[in-house]
Coordinates of C-alpha atoms and ligand atoms in Angstrom, one line a residue:
M273 CA -1.6 127.0 74.0
Q274 CA -0.4 128.8 77.1
F275 CA -1.8 127.9 80.6
A276 CA -2.8 130.9 82.7
I277 CA -1.4 129.1 85.8
P278 CA 1.0 126.1 85.9
P279 CA -1.0 122.9 85.4
Q280 CA -0.9 120.3 88.2
P281 CA 1.4 117.3 87.5
Q282 CA -0.1 114.3 85.7
A283 CA -1.2 111.6 88.2
A284 CA 0.7 108.4 87.5
V285 CA 1.4 104.9 88.8
P286 CA 4.7 103.0 88.3
V287 CA 4.8 100.1 85.8
A288 CA 6.2 96.9 87.3
G289 CA 9.6 95.9 86.0
S290 CA 10.1 99.2 84.1
D291 CA 11.1 102.8 84.6
K292 CA 7.9 103.9 82.8
V293 CA 4.8 105.2 84.6
F294 CA 1.1 104.8 83.7
P295 CA -0.7 108.1 83.4
V296 CA -4.0 108.1 85.3
H297 CA -7.1 109.6 83.6
R298 CA -10.0 108.7 85.9
I299 CA -10.6 106.4 88.8
Y300 CA -13.8 104.4 88.6
C301 CA -14.8 102.1 91.5
V302 CA -17.4 99.3 91.6
G303 CA -19.6 99.0 94.7
R304 CA -20.5 95.7 96.4
N305 CA -19.0 93.3 93.9
Y306 CA -18.4 90.3 96.2
V307 CA -21.4 88.6 97.7
E308 CA -20.2 88.4 101.3
H309 CA -19.2 92.1 101.3
A310 CA -22.5 93.2 99.7
K311 CA -24.2 91.4 102.6
E312 CA -22.0 93.0 105.3
M313 CA -23.0 96.4 103.8
G314 CA -26.7 95.5 104.0
G315 CA -27.4 94.3 100.5
T316 CA -28.7 91.0 99.1
G317 CA -25.6 90.4 96.9
R318 CA -27.7 90.4 93.7
E319 CA -27.9 94.1 92.7
A320 CA -26.8 95.3 89.2
P321 CA -23.3 96.9 89.4
F322 CA -23.1 100.5 90.5
F323 CA -20.2 102.9 90.3
F324 CA -18.6 105.9 92.0
M325 CA -15.4 107.8 91.3
K326 CA -12.3 109.2 92.9
P327 CA -10.2 112.0 91.5
A328 CA -7.2 110.8 89.5
D329 CA -4.8 112.5 91.9
A330 CA -6.2 110.5 94.8
V331 CA -3.7 107.8 93.8
L332 CA -0.9 107.1 96.3
P333 CA 1.6 105.2 94.1
V334 CA 3.7 102.7 96.1
P335 CA 6.8 101.6 94.2
H336 CA 7.9 98.0 94.3
G337 CA 9.6 97.0 97.5
T338 CA 8.6 100.2 99.4
T339 CA 6.0 101.0 102.0
G340 CA 3.6 103.8 101.1
E341 CA 2.7 106.4 103.8
M342 CA -1.0 107.4 103.9
P343 CA -1.8 110.4 106.1
F344 CA -4.8 109.7 108.3
P345 CA -7.4 112.0 106.7
G346 CA -9.4 114.6 108.6
M347 CA -13.2 114.6 109.3
T348 CA -13.4 110.9 110.1
N349 CA -13.2 108.5 113.1
D350 CA -13.8 105.4 111.0
L351 CA -11.2 105.0 108.1
H352 CA -11.8 101.6 106.5
H353 CA -9.6 99.5 104.2
E354 CA -10.9 97.8 101.0
I355 CA -8.4 95.6 99.2
E356 CA -9.2 95.5 95.5
L357 CA -8.0 94.2 92.1
V358 CA -7.5 97.2 89.8
A359 CA -7.8 97.1 86.0
A360 CA -5.8 99.7 84.1
L361 CA -7.2 100.5 80.6
G362 CA -4.9 101.0 77.6
K363 CA -7.8 101.7 75.2
G364 CA -11.1 103.6 75.6
G365 CA -14.5 103.3 74.1
K366 CA -18.2 103.4 74.9
N367 CA -20.8 100.6 74.8
I368 CA -18.1 98.0 74.9
P369 CA -19.5 94.4 74.8
A370 CA -18.1 92.1 77.5
S371 CA -16.9 89.8 74.7
A372 CA -14.4 92.5 73.6
A373 CA -13.8 94.2 76.9
L374 CA -10.6 92.5 78.0
E375 CA -8.8 93.9 74.9
H376 CA -9.1 97.3 76.6
V377 CA -7.2 96.3 79.7
W378 CA -3.5 97.2 79.6
G379 CA -2.6 95.9 83.0
Y380 CA -3.6 95.0 86.6
A381 CA -2.5 96.2 90.1
V382 CA -3.2 95.7 93.8
G383 CA -5.1 98.7 95.2
L384 CA -6.8 100.0 98.3
D385 CA -10.2 101.8 98.1
M386 CA -9.7 103.7 101.4
T387 CA -13.1 104.8 102.8
R388 CA -14.2 107.3 105.4
R389 CA -17.0 104.9 106.4
D390 CA -18.7 107.3 108.8
L391 CA -19.0 110.0 106.1
Q392 CA -20.2 107.4 103.6
G393 CA -22.7 106.0 106.0
E394 CA -24.1 109.5 106.7
A395 CA -24.3 110.2 103.0
K396 CA -26.3 107.0 102.4
K397 CA -28.7 107.8 105.2
L398 CA -29.3 111.4 104.0
G399 CA -29.3 110.6 100.2
R400 CA -26.2 112.7 99.7
P401 CA -23.2 112.1 97.4
W402 CA -20.4 109.7 98.5
C403 CA -17.6 112.0 97.4
T404 CA -16.3 113.0 100.8
G405 CA -16.5 109.4 102.0
K406 CA -14.7 107.9 99.0
G407 CA -12.9 110.5 96.9
F408 CA -10.5 112.2 99.2
D409 CA -6.7 112.8 99.0
Y410 CA -4.5 109.7 99.1
S411 CA -7.6 107.5 99.2
A412 CA -6.3 105.2 96.4
P413 CA -3.0 103.6 97.4
I414 CA -1.8 101.4 94.6
A415 CA 1.1 99.1 93.8
P416 CA 2.9 99.1 90.4
I417 CA 0.8 98.1 87.4
H418 CA 1.7 94.8 85.8
P419 CA 1.1 94.7 82.0
V420 CA -1.3 92.0 80.8
A421 CA 1.3 91.0 78.3
E422 CA 3.2 89.6 81.3
T423 CA 0.5 88.4 83.7
G424 CA -2.5 87.5 81.5
H425 CA -6.0 88.4 82.8
F426 CA -7.4 87.7 86.2
S427 CA -10.4 85.4 86.5
K428 CA -9.2 83.8 89.7
G429 CA -6.5 84.1 92.4
T430 CA -6.4 84.8 96.1
I431 CA -6.9 88.3 97.3
R432 CA -5.9 89.2 100.9
L433 CA -5.3 92.0 103.3
D434 CA -3.4 91.8 106.6
V435 CA -3.3 94.6 109.2
N436 CA -0.4 94.5 111.6
G437 CA 0.1 90.8 110.6
A438 CA -3.5 89.7 111.2
T439 CA -5.6 88.7 108.2
R440 CA -8.7 90.9 107.8
Q441 CA -9.8 90.2 104.3
S442 CA -9.3 86.9 102.4
S443 CA -11.1 85.7 99.3
D444 CA -10.6 84.9 95.6
V445 CA -11.0 87.1 92.6
E446 CA -13.2 84.4 91.1
K447 CA -15.9 85.4 93.6
L448 CA -16.4 88.8 91.8
I449 CA -20.2 89.1 91.1
W450 CA -19.4 91.1 87.9
N451 CA -16.1 90.0 86.4
I452 CA -13.7 92.5 84.7
A453 CA -15.2 92.1 81.3
E454 CA -18.8 92.5 82.5
T455 CA -17.8 95.5 84.7
I456 CA -16.3 97.3 81.6
E457 CA -19.4 96.5 79.6
H458 CA -21.7 98.1 82.3
L459 CA -19.4 101.1 83.0
S460 CA -18.9 101.9 79.3
K461 CA -22.7 102.4 79.0
Y462 CA -22.5 105.3 81.5
Y463 CA -19.1 106.9 80.5
E464 CA -16.9 107.0 77.5
L465 CA -13.9 105.1 78.9
R466 CA -10.3 106.4 78.0
A467 CA -6.8 105.0 78.0
G468 CA -5.5 105.8 81.5
D469 CA -8.7 104.9 83.3
L470 CA -8.3 102.8 86.5
I471 CA -11.2 100.5 87.6
F472 CA -11.2 99.4 91.3
T473 CA -13.2 96.3 90.9
G474 CA -14.7 95.9 94.5
T475 CA -13.6 94.4 97.8
P476 CA -14.3 91.1 99.5
A477 CA -15.8 90.9 103.0
G478 CA -13.9 91.9 106.1
V479 CA -13.7 95.7 105.8
A480 CA -12.8 97.3 109.1
A481 CA -11.1 100.4 110.6
V482 CA -7.5 101.3 110.8
A483 CA -5.6 103.9 112.9
P484 CA -2.3 105.8 112.6
G485 CA 0.6 103.4 113.0
D486 CA -1.2 100.5 111.4
L487 CA 0.6 98.6 108.6
L488 CA -1.6 97.3 105.8
E489 CA -0.3 94.5 103.6
G490 CA -2.4 93.5 100.7
A491 CA -1.7 90.9 98.1
I492 CA -3.3 89.3 95.0
E493 CA -2.0 86.1 93.6
G494 CA 0.1 86.8 90.5
L495 CA 0.4 90.6 91.2
G496 CA 2.6 90.8 94.3
E497 CA 2.1 93.0 97.3
L498 CA 0.9 96.5 98.4
R499 CA 2.3 97.8 101.7
V500 CA 0.9 101.0 103.3
K501 CA 1.5 102.5 106.7
I502 CA -1.1 104.9 108.1
I503 CA 0.7 107.9 109.5
Ligands
LIG269 MN1 -14.5 99.6 97.2

């Protein structure tokens, strides 16, 4: 097969402790998956899970020990941080039962679901898609992926985000409304999942705005840190 024009490079994320990279197929995100965040966004905290997507090349990979640089995007005056546990799939499938779902997870990472909240809010109000609010360039900063073989699965552990040294978000992964296995079960009813898919599993309460010059430092217990500067 010959491409008519050169294909874009494969989006990829470093693998922790390795010179390999994890090829990204799709990026799925779960909305409102911590009760306190669901409430701050105007929900009751008890809805069934819902999903949205970012393009694969929205990833901003941040290698270990470095600080990523995220350009402040256009068309917004309200760029928000959402610190999230990310599951990286090594095996695909559809209609995957929760009881077998964790076998599909290859690894985990610390990620940020960066959000143009003003555009998302307007889309909600007008019944329009969320794409411009959620799925823009560099909207998915992500630290290296740690293989499950080394970390095990995550049912608990602190999740935190500091901005310029002050804690903005602080919770525990055990407070996910829909855990990783249940999330995969629901998501795989809507889409055939593939090896290479990333799932951003939702953010705890405390989302707020950032500005150029701000330093975001996220961490999940057992997964290390993600540092991103807004430029
Ligand atoms: Mn999110």
